[in-house]
């Protein structure tokens, strides 16, 4: 594959990408047998990375599923030999209605290869199967070629982690893509006192909001934080009469609301802290506890 991509396969990849980018519809992936199973996976990968796509079973296409295909779509057909009989009606349909057809095959001179607008000519290799029969190496190459198309389209469209999360809201992957704003406690829950506040009032704020700390602001901007550790370090008989700025830790670590929650967890782990203030332009807008991240499944 590495050698082929510098030649005919690479040219085909670039043409295929331009064809998909120029379309106003979807990528309709089709195939039969093991190629069909690979095609189904590729359709899912395209769809989840910003390229609308669906899988059409090659055998069912001749019995009404060709109605899925519109002139605005692009057909992506997988066949190692290029002579899969079930693809015949799909090829005729593509040619009749001028639907762009991309072929992934090892035989550019096959029926499918000659009919296609673009051919991704995979290198002819032996199967890993000891009998040389079961699709193994061939399906791996088909998968690699299709994934390369999907990732290239993703990159050229600037598909971000935020975009990715729209299509992956569930499971561990969805949790990893949550943002701080999705999990933080809002402004009414944020423990805050102004610079100059006596520690007696700060302790009431810390106790009432139950995060084990409070932020210190000056003109609305977060300038420090008072934690349990700060209290222990400054413990004295007249502690409650001290102004909060004499006890606080200045320039505390913060996180932006738009930051990924996984990044916030990484910061907490590296610095061994359990709470982060979320700030926007220096102004505290929320607070995030490590328990919020663990409950959401962020790891």
C-alpha positions as semicolon CSV with decimal commas, in nm:
position;residue;x (nm);y (nm);z (nm)
1;X;0,000;0,000;0,000
2;X;0,282;0,241;0,086
3;X;0,436;0,187;-0,256
4;X;0,102;0,196;-0,441
5;X;-0,007;0,524;-0,282
6;X;0,277;0,705;-0,458
7;X;0,143;0,596;-0,797
8;X;-0,192;0,500;-0,945
9;X;-0,362;0,446;-0,609
10;X;-0,261;0,791;-0,486
11;X;-0,396;0,953;-0,802
12;X;-0,722;0,765;-0,758
13;X;-0,747;0,873;-0,393
14;X;-0,712;1,239;-0,485
15;X;-0,973;1,210;-0,760
16;X;-1,210;1,023;-0,527
17;X;-1,177;1,289;-0,260
18;X;-1,249;1,567;-0,511
19;X;-1,554;1,377;-0,636
20;X;-1,695;1,334;-0,284
21;X;-1,622;1,696;-0,192
22;X;-1,802;1,815;-0,505
23;X;-2,117;1,610;-0,439
24;X;-2,422;1,760;-0,271
25;X;-2,548;1,426;-0,145
26;X;-2,415;1,122;0,036
27;X;-2,158;0,852;-0,016
28;X;-2,354;0,534;-0,091
29;X;-2,125;0,241;-0,010
30;X;-2,199;-0,102;-0,155
31;X;-2,041;-0,444;-0,177
32;X;-2,107;-0,815;-0,145
33;X;-1,976;-1,078;0,095
34;X;-1,673;-0,977;0,299
35;X;-1,635;-0,664;0,086
36;X;-1,989;-0,576;0,190
37;X;-1,901;-0,610;0,557
38;X;-1,605;-0,377;0,505
39;X;-1,832;-0,139;0,314
40;X;-2,082;-0,129;0,599
41;X;-1,804;-0,030;0,839
42;X;-1,676;0,238;0,600
43;X;-2,023;0,390;0,565
44;X;-2,039;0,416;0,943
45;X;-1,696;0,581;0,954
46;X;-1,785;0,833;0,684
47;X;-2,111;0,924;0,858
48;X;-1,945;0,968;1,198
49;X;-1,671;1,194;1,065
50;X;-1,878;1,450;0,876
51;X;-1,938;1,280;0,539
52;X;-2,306;1,178;0,512
53;X;-2,313;0,813;0,411
54;X;-2,515;0,493;0,415
55;X;-2,461;0,131;0,315
56;X;-2,664;-0,031;0,037
57;X;-2,656;-0,412;0,016
58;X;-2,555;-0,507;-0,337
59;X;-2,811;-0,788;-0,367
60;X;-3,098;-0,580;-0,227
61;X;-3,016;-0,293;-0,465
62;X;-3,176;-0,482;-0,754
63;X;-3,495;-0,526;-0,555
64;X;-3,578;-0,165;-0,478
65;X;-3,289;-0,031;-0,272
66;X;-3,156;0,156;-0,575
67;X;-3,421;0,407;-0,474
68;X;-3,176;0,515;-0,204
69;X;-2,946;0,662;-0,468
70;X;-2,996;1,011;-0,611
71;X;-2,799;1,198;-0,880
72;X;-2,649;1,413;-0,603
73;X;-2,487;1,109;-0,439
74;X;-2,158;0,931;-0,499
75;X;-2,144;0,551;-0,524
76;X;-1,847;0,373;-0,363
77;X;-1,837;0,007;-0,472
78;X;-1,605;-0,253;-0,319
79;X;-1,509;-0,570;-0,507
80;X;-1,166;-0,731;-0,487
81;X;-1,197;-0,896;-0,828
82;X;-1,414;-0,625;-0,981
83;X;-1,638;-0,896;-1,126
84;X;-1,901;-0,930;-0,850
85;X;-2,221;-1,018;-1,034
86;X;-2,450;-0,847;-0,784
87;X;-2,289;-0,512;-0,864
88;X;-2,400;-0,526;-1,228
89;X;-2,734;-0,352;-1,182
90;X;-2,573;-0,086;-0,962
91;X;-2,315;-0,009;-1,231
92;X;-2,587;0,017;-1,497
93;X;-2,792;0,245;-1,271
94;X;-2,493;0,470;-1,206
95;X;-2,421;0,505;-1,575
96;X;-2,788;0,561;-1,669
97;X;-2,843;0,840;-1,416
98;X;-2,490;0,986;-1,420
99;X;-2,416;0,904;-1,056
100;X;-2,040;0,927;-0,992
101;X;-1,899;0,580;-0,931
102;X;-1,581;0,511;-0,731
103;X;-1,445;0,155;-0,735
104;X;-1,215;-0,004;-0,477
105;X;-1,067;-0,310;-0,646
106;X;-0,736;-0,477;-0,724
107;X;-0,830;-0,512;-1,091
108;X;-0,861;-0,180;-1,273
109;X;-0,933;-0,366;-1,599
110;X;-1,232;-0,551;-1,451
111;X;-1,594;-0,484;-1,540
112;X;-1,630;-0,261;-1,234
113;X;-1,296;-0,089;-1,289
114;X;-1,370;-0,002;-1,654
115;X;-1,717;0,131;-1,569
116;X;-1,606;0,346;-1,275
117;X;-1,531;0,716;-1,293
118;X;-1,253;0,672;-1,037
119;X;-1,060;0,354;-0,952
120;X;-0,870;0,297;-0,630
121;X;-0,643;0,025;-0,765
122;X;-0,524;-0,179;-0,468
123;X;-0,207;-0,386;-0,501
124;X;-0,264;-0,752;-0,586
125;X;-0,155;-0,949;-0,281
126;X;-0,195;-1,302;-0,154
127;X;-0,449;-1,370;0,118
128;X;-0,322;-1,451;0,466
129;X;-0,550;-1,756;0,458
130;X;-0,323;-2,065;0,416
131;X;-0,546;-2,179;0,129
132;X;-0,522;-1,838;-0,035
133;X;-0,903;-1,820;-0,045
134;X;-1,061;-1,653;0,258
135;X;-1,067;-1,271;0,222
136;X;-0,813;-1,153;0,480
137;X;-0,533;-0,940;0,338
138;X;-0,768;-0,812;0,069
139;X;-1,029;-0,690;0,316
140;X;-0,757;-0,525;0,524
141;X;-0,643;-0,324;0,221
142;X;-1,002;-0,226;0,138
143;X;-1,050;-0,108;0,495
144;X;-0,726;0,091;0,490
145;X;-0,817;0,262;0,162
146;X;-1,167;0,353;0,282
147;X;-1,045;0,481;0,617
148;X;-0,782;0,690;0,439
149;X;-1,059;0,853;0,234
150;X;-1,265;0,924;0,547
151;X;-0,975;1,071;0,745
152;X;-0,858;1,287;0,454
153;X;-1,210;1,425;0,411
154;X;-1,227;1,486;0,787
155;X;-0,904;1,684;0,782
156;X;-0,988;1,886;0,473
157;X;-1,325;1,984;0,618
158;X;-1,171;2,088;0,949
159;X;-1,390;1,840;1,138
160;X;-1,312;1,910;1,505
161;X;-1,352;1,718;1,831
162;X;-1,659;1,933;1,901
163;X;-1,810;1,826;1,569
164;X;-1,719;1,466;1,648
165;X;-1,907;1,478;1,976
166;X;-2,232;1,575;1,797
167;X;-2,231;1,230;1,634
168;X;-2,088;1,041;1,935
169;X;-2,287;1,148;2,243
170;X;-2,291;0,804;2,404
171;X;-2,048;0,574;2,582
172;X;-1,692;0,638;2,688
173;X;-1,613;0,825;2,367
174;X;-1,898;1,067;2,430
175;X;-1,779;1,120;2,787
176;X;-1,427;1,199;2,666
177;X;-1,570;1,466;2,436
178;X;-1,775;1,644;2,701
179;X;-1,677;2,003;2,769
180;X;-1,624;2,167;3,106
181;X;-1,940;2,372;3,049
182;X;-2,141;2,049;3,024
183;X;-2,040;1,938;3,374
184;X;-1,953;2,248;3,577
185;X;-2,176;2,398;3,844
186;X;-2,316;2,733;3,737
187;X;-2,260;3,081;3,876
188;X;-2,510;3,052;4,163
189;X;-2,318;2,753;4,300
190;X;-1,971;2,910;4,276
191;X;-1,820;2,998;4,617
192;X;-1,685;3,353;4,584
193;X;-1,586;3,640;4,810
194;X;-1,441;3,980;4,729
195;X;-1,089;4,089;4,817
196;X;-1,093;4,248;5,163
197;X;-1,356;4,008;5,299
198;X;-1,265;3,881;5,650
199;X;-1,185;3,512;5,677
200;X;-1,487;3,463;5,906
201;X;-1,717;3,540;5,610
202;X;-1,501;3,336;5,373
203;X;-1,539;3,031;5,596
204;X;-1,915;3,067;5,585
205;X;-1,898;3,076;5,204
206;X;-1,671;2,769;5,192
207;X;-1,900;2,576;5,427
208;X;-2,220;2,678;5,252
209;X;-2,114;2,593;4,897
210;X;-1,948;2,262;4,999
211;X;-1,660;2,259;4,751
212;X;-1,391;2,290;5,017
213;X;-1,272;2,623;4,880
214;X;-1,376;2,967;4,769
215;X;-1,256;3,203;4,501
216;X;-1,143;3,558;4,567
217;X;-1,235;3,830;4,319
218;X;-1,128;4,187;4,253
219;X;-1,354;4,387;4,023
220;X;-1,518;4,060;3,925
221;X;-1,194;3,892;3,816
222;X;-1,068;3,581;3,994
223;X;-0,740;3,669;4,166
224;X;-0,704;3,391;4,421
225;X;-0,850;3,089;4,591
226;X;-0,872;2,980;4,953
227;X;-0,855;2,605;5,009
228;X;-0,845;2,374;5,308
229;X;-0,468;2,364;5,266
230;X;-0,445;2,743;5,289
231;X;-0,645;2,734;5,612
232;X;-0,410;2,479;5,767
233;X;-0,101;2,674;5,660
234;X;-0,232;2,999;5,814
235;X;-0,396;2,854;6,125
236;X;-0,370;3,098;6,417
237;X;-0,582;3,239;6,694
238;X;-0,675;3,550;6,496
239;X;-0,721;3,378;6,156
240;X;-1,088;3,474;6,130
241;X;-1,008;3,843;6,151
242;X;-0,754;3,837;5,866
243;X;-0,858;3,967;5,524
244;X;-0,899;3,686;5,275
245;X;-0,610;3,800;5,050
246;X;-0,358;3,729;5,328
247;X;-0,457;3,363;5,324
248;X;-0,544;3,294;4,960
249;X;-0,327;3,133;4,695
250;X;-0,285;3,395;4,423
251;X;-0,319;3,324;4,048
252;X;-0,499;2,991;4,089
253;X;-0,519;2,730;3,814
254;X;-0,834;2,769;3,607
255;X;-1,001;2,615;3,304
256;X;-1,210;2,758;3,022
257;X;-1,574;2,644;2,990
258;X;-1,509;2,538;2,629
259;X;-1,216;2,316;2,728
260;X;-1,262;1,940;2,699
261;X;-1,353;1,783;3,034
262;X;-1,080;1,522;2,977
263;X;-0,823;1,804;2,963
264;X;-0,954;1,938;3,295
265;X;-0,919;1,593;3,448
266;X;-0,563;1,573;3,318
267;X;-0,481;1,909;3,480
268;X;-0,631;1,793;3,810
269;X;-0,433;1,471;3,799
270;X;-0,101;1,643;3,723
271;X;-0,142;1,906;3,995
272;X;-0,322;1,686;4,250
273;X;-0,613;1,925;4,297
274;X;-0,980;1,833;4,306
275;X;-1,154;2,157;4,210
276;X;-1,111;2,401;3,920
277;X;-1,278;2,735;3,865
278;X;-1,408;2,787;3,512
279;X;-1,336;3,139;3,395
280;X;-1,413;3,343;3,087
281;X;-1,190;3,649;3,038
282;X;-1,080;3,610;3,399
283;X;-1,436;3,616;3,535
284;X;-1,549;3,300;3,721
285;X;-1,856;3,146;3,556
286;X;-1,854;2,798;3,710
287;X;-1,676;2,544;3,924
288;X;-1,583;2,185;3,844
289;X;-1,514;1,909;4,097
290;X;-1,330;1,590;4,015
291;X;-1,636;1,394;4,128
292;X;-1,835;1,560;3,847
293;X;-1,588;1,417;3,597
294;X;-1,588;1,070;3,748
295;X;-1,969;1,054;3,759
296;X;-1,982;1,145;3,390
297;X;-1,736;0,867;3,303
298;X;-1,455;1,098;3,194
299;X;-1,128;0,903;3,210
